[in-house]
mmCIF file of C-alpha atoms and ligand atoms in Angstrom:
data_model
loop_
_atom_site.group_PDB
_atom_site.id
_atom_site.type_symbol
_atom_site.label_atom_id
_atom_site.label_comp_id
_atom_site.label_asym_id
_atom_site.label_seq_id
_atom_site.Cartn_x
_atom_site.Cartn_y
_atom_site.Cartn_z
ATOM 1 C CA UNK A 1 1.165 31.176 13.896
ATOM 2 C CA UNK A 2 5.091 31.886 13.373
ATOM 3 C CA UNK A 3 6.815 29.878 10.969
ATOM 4 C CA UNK A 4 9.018 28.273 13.638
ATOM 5 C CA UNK A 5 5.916 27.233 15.368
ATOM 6 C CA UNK A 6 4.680 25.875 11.686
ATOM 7 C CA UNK A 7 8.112 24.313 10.954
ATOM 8 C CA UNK A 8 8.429 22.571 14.783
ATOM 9 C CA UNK A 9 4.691 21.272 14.676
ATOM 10 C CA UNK A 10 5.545 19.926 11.518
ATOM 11 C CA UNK A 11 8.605 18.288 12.261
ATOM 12 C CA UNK A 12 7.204 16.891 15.673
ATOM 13 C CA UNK A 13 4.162 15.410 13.408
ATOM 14 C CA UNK A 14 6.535 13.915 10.542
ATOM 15 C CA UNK A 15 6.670 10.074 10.183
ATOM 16 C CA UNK A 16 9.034 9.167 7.064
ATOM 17 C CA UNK A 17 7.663 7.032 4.381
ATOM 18 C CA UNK A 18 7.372 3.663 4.523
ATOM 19 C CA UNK A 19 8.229 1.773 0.744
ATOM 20 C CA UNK A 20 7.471 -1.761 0.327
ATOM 21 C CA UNK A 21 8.812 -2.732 -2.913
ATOM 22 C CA UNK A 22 6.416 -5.028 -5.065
ATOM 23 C CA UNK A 23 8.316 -9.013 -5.414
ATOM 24 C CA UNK A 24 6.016 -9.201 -8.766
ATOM 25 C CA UNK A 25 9.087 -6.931 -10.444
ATOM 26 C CA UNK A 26 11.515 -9.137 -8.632
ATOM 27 C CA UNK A 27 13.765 -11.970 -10.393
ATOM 28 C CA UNK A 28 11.806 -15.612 -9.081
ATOM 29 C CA UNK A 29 14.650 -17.382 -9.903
ATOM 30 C CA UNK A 30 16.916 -15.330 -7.363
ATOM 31 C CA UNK A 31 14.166 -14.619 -4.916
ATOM 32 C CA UNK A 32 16.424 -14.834 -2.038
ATOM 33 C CA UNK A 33 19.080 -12.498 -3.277
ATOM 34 C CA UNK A 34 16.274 -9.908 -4.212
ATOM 35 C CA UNK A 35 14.327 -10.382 -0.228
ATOM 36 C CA UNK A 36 18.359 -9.317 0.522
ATOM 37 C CA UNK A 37 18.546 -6.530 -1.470
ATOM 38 C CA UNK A 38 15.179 -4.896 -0.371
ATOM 39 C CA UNK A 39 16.171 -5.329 3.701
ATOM 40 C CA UNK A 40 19.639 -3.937 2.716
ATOM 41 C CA UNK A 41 17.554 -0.985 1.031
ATOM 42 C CA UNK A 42 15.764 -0.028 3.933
ATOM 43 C CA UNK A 43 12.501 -1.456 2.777
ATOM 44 C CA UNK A 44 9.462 -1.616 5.287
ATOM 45 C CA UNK A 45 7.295 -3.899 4.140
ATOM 46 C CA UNK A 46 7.359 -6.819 1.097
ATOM 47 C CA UNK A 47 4.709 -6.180 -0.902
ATOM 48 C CA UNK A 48 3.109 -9.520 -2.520
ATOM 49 C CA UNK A 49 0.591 -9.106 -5.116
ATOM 50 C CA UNK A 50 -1.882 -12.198 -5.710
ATOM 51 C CA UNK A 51 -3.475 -12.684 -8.908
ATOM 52 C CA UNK A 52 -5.940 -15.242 -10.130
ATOM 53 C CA UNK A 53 -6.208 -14.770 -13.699
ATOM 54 C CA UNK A 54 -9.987 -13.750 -13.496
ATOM 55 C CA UNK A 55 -10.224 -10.326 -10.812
ATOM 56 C CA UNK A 56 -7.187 -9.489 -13.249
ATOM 57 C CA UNK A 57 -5.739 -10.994 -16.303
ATOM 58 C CA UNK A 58 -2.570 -12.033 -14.934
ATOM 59 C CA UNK A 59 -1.811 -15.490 -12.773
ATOM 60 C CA UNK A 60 1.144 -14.569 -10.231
ATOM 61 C CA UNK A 61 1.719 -16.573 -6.877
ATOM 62 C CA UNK A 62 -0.298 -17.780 -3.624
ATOM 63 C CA UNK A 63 -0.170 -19.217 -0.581
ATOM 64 C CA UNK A 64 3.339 -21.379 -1.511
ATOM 65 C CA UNK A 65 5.515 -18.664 -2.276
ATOM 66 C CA UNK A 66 3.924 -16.414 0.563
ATOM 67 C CA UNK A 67 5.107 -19.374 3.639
ATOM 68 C CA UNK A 68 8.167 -19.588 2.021
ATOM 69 C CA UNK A 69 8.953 -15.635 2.143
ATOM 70 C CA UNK A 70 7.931 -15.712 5.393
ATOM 71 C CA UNK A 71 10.288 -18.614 6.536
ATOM 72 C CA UNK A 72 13.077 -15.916 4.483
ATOM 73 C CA UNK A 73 12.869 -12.281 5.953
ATOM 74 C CA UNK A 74 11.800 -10.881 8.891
ATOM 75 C CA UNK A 75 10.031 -8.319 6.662
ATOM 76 C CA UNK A 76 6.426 -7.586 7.447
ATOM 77 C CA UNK A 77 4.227 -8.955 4.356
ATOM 78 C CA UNK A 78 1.807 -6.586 2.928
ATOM 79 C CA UNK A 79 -0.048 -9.337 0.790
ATOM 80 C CA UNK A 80 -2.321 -7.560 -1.849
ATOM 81 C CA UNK A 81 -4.986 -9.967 -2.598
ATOM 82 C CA UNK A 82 -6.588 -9.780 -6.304
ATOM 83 C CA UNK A 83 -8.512 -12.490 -6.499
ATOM 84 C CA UNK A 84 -12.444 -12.821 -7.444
ATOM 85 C CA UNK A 85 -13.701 -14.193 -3.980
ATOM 86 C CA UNK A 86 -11.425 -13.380 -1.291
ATOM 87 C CA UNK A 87 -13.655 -14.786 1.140
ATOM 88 C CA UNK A 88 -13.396 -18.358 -0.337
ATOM 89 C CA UNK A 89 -9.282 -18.001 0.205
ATOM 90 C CA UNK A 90 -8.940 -15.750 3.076
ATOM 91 C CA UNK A 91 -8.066 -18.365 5.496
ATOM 92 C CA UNK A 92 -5.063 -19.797 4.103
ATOM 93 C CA UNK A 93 -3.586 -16.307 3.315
ATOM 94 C CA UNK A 94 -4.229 -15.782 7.298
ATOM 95 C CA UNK A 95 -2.570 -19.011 8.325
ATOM 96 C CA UNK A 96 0.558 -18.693 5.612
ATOM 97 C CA UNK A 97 2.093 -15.315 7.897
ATOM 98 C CA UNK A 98 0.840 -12.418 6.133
ATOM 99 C CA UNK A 99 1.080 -9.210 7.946
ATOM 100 C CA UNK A 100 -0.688 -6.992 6.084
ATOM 101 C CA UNK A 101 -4.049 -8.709 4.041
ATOM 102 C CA UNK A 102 -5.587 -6.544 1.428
ATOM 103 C CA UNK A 103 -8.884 -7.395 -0.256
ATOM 104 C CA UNK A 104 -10.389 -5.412 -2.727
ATOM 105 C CA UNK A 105 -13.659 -3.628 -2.420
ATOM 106 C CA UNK A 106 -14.858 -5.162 -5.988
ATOM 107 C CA UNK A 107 -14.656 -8.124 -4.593
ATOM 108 C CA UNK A 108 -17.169 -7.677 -1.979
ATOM 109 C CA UNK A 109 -20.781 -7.331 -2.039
ATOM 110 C CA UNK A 110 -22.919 -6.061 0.721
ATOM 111 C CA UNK A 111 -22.170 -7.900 4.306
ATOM 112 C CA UNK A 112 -19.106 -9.773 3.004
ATOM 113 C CA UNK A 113 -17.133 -6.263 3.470
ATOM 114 C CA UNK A 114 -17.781 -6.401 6.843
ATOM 115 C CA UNK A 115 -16.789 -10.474 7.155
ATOM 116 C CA UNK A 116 -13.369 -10.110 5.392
ATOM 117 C CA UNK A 117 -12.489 -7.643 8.047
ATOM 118 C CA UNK A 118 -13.675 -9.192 11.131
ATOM 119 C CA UNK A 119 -11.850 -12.885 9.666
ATOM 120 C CA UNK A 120 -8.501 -10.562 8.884
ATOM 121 C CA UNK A 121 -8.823 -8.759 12.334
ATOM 122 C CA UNK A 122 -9.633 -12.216 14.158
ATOM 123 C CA UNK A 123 -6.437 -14.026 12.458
ATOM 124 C CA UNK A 124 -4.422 -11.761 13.971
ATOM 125 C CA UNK A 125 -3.471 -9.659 10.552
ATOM 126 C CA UNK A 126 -4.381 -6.349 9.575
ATOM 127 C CA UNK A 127 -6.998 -5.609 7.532
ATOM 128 C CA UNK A 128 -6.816 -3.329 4.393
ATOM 129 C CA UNK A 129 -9.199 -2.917 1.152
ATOM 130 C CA UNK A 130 -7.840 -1.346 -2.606
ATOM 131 C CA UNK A 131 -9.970 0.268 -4.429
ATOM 132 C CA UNK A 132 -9.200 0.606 -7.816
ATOM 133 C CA UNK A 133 -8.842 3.597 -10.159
ATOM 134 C CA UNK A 134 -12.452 4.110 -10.780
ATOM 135 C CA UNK A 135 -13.850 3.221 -7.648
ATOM 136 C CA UNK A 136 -15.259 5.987 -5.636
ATOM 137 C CA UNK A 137 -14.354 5.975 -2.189
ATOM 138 C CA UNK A 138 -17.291 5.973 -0.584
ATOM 139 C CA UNK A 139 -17.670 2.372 -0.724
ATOM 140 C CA UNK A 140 -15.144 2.412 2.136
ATOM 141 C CA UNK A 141 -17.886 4.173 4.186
ATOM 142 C CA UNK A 142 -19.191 1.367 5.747
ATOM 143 C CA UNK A 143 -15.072 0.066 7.210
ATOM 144 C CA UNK A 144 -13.239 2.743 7.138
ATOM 145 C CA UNK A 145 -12.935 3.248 10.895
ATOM 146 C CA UNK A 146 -11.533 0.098 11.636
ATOM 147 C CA UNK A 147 -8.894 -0.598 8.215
ATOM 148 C CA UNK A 148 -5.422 -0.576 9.264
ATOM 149 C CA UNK A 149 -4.705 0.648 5.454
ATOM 150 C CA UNK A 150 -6.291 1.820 2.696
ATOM 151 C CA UNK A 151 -4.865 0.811 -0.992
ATOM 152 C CA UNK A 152 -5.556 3.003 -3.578
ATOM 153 C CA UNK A 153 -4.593 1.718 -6.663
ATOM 154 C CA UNK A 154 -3.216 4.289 -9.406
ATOM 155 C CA UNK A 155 -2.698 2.147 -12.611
ATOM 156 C CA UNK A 156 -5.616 -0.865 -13.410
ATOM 157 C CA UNK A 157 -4.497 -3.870 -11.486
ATOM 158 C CA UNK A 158 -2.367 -6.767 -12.837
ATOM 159 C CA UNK A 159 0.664 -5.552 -14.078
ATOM 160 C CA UNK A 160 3.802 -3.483 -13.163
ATOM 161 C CA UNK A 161 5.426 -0.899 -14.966
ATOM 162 C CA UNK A 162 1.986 0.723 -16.116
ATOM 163 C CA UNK A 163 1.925 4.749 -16.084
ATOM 164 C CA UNK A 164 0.621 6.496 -13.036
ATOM 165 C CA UNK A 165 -3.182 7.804 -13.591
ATOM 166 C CA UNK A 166 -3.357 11.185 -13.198
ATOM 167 C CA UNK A 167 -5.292 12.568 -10.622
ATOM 168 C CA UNK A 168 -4.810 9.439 -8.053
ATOM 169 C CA UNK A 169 -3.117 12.071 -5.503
ATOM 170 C CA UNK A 170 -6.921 13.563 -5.255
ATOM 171 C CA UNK A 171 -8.426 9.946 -4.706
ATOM 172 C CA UNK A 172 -5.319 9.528 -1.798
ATOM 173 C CA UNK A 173 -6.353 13.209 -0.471
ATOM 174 C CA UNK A 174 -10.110 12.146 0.022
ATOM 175 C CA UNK A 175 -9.390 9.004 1.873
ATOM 176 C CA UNK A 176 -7.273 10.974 4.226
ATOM 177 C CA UNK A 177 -10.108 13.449 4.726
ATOM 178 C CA UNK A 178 -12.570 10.566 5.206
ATOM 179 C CA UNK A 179 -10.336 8.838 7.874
ATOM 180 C CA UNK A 180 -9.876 11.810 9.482
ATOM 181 C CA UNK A 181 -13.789 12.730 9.858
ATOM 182 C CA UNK A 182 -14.532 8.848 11.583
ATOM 183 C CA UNK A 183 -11.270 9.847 13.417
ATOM 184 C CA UNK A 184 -9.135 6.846 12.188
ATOM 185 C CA UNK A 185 -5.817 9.231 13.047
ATOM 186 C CA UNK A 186 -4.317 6.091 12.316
ATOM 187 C CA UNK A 187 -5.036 4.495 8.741
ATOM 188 C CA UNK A 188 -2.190 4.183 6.307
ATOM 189 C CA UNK A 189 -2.633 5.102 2.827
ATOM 190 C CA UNK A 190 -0.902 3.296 0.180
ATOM 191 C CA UNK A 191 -0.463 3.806 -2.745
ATOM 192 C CA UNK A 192 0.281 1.357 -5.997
ATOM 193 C CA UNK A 193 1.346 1.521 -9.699
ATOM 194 C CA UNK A 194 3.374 4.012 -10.760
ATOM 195 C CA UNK A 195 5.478 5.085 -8.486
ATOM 196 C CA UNK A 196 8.754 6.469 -8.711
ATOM 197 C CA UNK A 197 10.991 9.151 -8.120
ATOM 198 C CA UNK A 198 8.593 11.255 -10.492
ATOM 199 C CA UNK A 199 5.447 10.662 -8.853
ATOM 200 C CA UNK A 200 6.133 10.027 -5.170
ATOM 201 C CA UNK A 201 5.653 13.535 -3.739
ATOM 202 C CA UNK A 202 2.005 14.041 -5.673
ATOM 203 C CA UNK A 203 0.946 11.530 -3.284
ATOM 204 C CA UNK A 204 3.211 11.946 -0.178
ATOM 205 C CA UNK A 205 1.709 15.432 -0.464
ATOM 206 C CA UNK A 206 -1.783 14.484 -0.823
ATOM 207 C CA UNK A 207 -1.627 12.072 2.337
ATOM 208 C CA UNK A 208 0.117 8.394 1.291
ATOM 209 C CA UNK A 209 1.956 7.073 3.723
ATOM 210 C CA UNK A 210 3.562 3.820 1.966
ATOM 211 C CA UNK A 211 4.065 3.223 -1.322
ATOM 212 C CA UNK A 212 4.721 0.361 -3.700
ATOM 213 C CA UNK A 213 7.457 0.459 -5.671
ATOM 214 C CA UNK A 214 7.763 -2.575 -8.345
ATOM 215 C CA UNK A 215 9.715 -1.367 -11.593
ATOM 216 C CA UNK A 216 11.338 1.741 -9.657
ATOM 217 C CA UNK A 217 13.094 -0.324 -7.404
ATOM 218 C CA UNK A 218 13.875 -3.638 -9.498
ATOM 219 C CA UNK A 219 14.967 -2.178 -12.785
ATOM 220 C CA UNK A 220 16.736 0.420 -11.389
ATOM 221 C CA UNK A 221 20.775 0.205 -11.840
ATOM 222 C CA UNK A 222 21.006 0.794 -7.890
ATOM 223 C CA UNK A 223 17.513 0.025 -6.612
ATOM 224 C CA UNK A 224 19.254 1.313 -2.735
ATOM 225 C CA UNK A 225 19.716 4.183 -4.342
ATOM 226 C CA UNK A 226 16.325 4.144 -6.330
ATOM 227 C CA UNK A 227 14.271 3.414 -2.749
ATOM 228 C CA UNK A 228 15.947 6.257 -0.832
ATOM 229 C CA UNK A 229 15.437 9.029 -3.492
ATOM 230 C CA UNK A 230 11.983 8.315 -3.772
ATOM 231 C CA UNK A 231 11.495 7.969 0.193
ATOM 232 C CA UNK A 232 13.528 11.639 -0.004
ATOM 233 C CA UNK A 233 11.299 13.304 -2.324
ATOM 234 C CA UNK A 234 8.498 11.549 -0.726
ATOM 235 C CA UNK A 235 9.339 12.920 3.017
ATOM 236 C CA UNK A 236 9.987 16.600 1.468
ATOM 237 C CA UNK A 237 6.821 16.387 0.451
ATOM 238 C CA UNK A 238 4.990 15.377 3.415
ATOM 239 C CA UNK A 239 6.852 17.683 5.358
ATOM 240 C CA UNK A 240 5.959 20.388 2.588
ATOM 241 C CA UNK A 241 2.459 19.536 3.526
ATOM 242 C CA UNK A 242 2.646 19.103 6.715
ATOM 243 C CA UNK A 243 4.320 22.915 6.785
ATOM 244 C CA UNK A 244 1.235 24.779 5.189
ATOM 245 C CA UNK A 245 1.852 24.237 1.891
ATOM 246 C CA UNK A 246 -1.073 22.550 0.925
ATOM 247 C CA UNK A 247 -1.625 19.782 -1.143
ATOM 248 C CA UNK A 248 -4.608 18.555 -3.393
ATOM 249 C CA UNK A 249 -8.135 19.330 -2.129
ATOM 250 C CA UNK A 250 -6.933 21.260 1.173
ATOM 251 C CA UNK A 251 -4.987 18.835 2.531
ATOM 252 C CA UNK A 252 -2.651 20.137 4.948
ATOM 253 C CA UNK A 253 -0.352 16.968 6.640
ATOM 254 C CA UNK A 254 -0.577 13.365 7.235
ATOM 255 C CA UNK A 255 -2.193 11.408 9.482
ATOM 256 C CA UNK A 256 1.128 10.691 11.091
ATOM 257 C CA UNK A 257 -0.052 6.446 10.836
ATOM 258 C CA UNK A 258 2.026 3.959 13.321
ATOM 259 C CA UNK A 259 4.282 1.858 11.397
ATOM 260 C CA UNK A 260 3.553 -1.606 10.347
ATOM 261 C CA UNK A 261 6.198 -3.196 12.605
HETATM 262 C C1 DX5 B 301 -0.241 -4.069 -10.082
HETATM 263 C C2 DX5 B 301 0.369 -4.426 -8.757
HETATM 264 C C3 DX5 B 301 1.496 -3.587 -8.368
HETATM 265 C C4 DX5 B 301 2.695 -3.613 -9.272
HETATM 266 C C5 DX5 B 301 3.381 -2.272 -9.132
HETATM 267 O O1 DX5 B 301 -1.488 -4.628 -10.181
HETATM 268 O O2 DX5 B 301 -0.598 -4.351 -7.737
HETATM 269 O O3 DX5 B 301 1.883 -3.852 -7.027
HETATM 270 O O4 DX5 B 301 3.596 -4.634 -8.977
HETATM 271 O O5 DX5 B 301 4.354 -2.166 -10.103
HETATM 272 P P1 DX5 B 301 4.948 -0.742 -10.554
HETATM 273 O O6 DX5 B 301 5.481 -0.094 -9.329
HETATM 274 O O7 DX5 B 301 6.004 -1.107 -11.563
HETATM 275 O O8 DX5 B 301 3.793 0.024 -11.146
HETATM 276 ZN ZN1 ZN B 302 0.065 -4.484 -5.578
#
């Protein structure tokens, strides 16, 4: 193949990155102002991390604050639930206008994988499982065909501004490959904790299609600034991939995913 045949197919398959800056980094007492900022950014999503205080150590928000952010922005809410029995709480995450409902795989023990993704998919949301760092990804075997997203977490869960683990690109890389041998063309990989102009393109390489940005976006001076330089080196990246020079583990593009809105 010619490299303008290479360089067309992988402009004609190149879908920028979506960022969805994390609200657990944002200030609560200027929510508002902060929803502003990320639509003025260019932000795709809102992410919204849940935390119980017993699936993680930290207590963050719930169904309140989620009604209320949905009465504020027009965003699409990518609501990452960490909580020890998501089943219990699933319905009033689906009835408070989530877009995006994340359960972890922890969480879930035989059958109840199956349940939290037929009660997201009935409600009208769409339905995504974490794993986190040291949770092989075979336990998305049994879904994996019909997630809309796949989180893969790349610090422990419960805090923001952690480091990035090492080696998550190669977690992000085998998800792709799994989607792509049940032929889910479509699943988005995510991609949480860590992430910042630094570590963006390991992952964009590797397959991640939207990534969480907490600290990188709301501690930076100019977080405008800070989202588009890591959605740049993020798309040069993918299309770097997505041009033949492979990433981690073989892979060679994205799955090109739909948008979330
Ligand atoms: C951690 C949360 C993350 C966190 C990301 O458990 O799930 O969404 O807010 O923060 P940064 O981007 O600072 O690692
Ligand atoms: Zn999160």
């Amino acid at each position: 193949m010619s490299f303008l045949t290479v360089f067309q197919r992988g402009i004609a398959m190149f879908k920028p990155l979506q960022i969805a800056p994390s609200i657990l980094s944002a200030d609560f007492m200027h929510l508002a102002d902060d929803i502003a900022l990320m639509e003025r950014a260019g932000a795709a999503l809102v992410h919204v991390d849940v935390m119980d205080g017993h699936f993680v150590p930290n207590l963050t928000m719930g169904v309140p604050i989620i009604r209320q952010l949905r009465k504020a922005t027009d965003l699409p809410l990518d609501v990452h639930l960490m909580i020890e029995n998501p089943l219990r709480q699933l319905d009033w995450f689906l009835q408070a206008g989530c877009h995006v409902v994340t359960v972890h795989a922890e969480t879930l023990y035989g059958a109840e994988l199956d349940q939290a993704v037929d009660r997201i998919v009935e409600a009208g949301c769409l339905p995504a499982l974490a794993l986190r760092p040291r949770t092989p990804v075979e336990v998305l075997a049994p879904v994996i065909g019909r997630l809309h997203m796949v989180l893969v977490m790349s610090v422990e869960p419960g805090f923001s501004g952690q480091r990035y683990h090492e080696g998550s690109e190669l977690k992000v890389a085998a998800v792709a490959r799994m989607a792509r041998a049940v032929g889910n063309h479509d699943l988005l990989i995510e991609v949480d904790g860590g992430i910042g102009p630094a570590t963006v393109g390991l992952v964009a390489a590797a397959g991640a299609d939207v990534m969480v940005c907490g600290s990188a976006f709301f501690d930076a001076a100019d977080p405008a600034r800070a989202l588009a330089e890591v959605r740049e080196r993020g798309d040069a990246a993918r299309l770097a991939a997505l041009q033949g020079q492979e990433g981690p583990q073989g892979f060679s593009g994205p799955k090109g995913g739909a948008a979330c809105r």
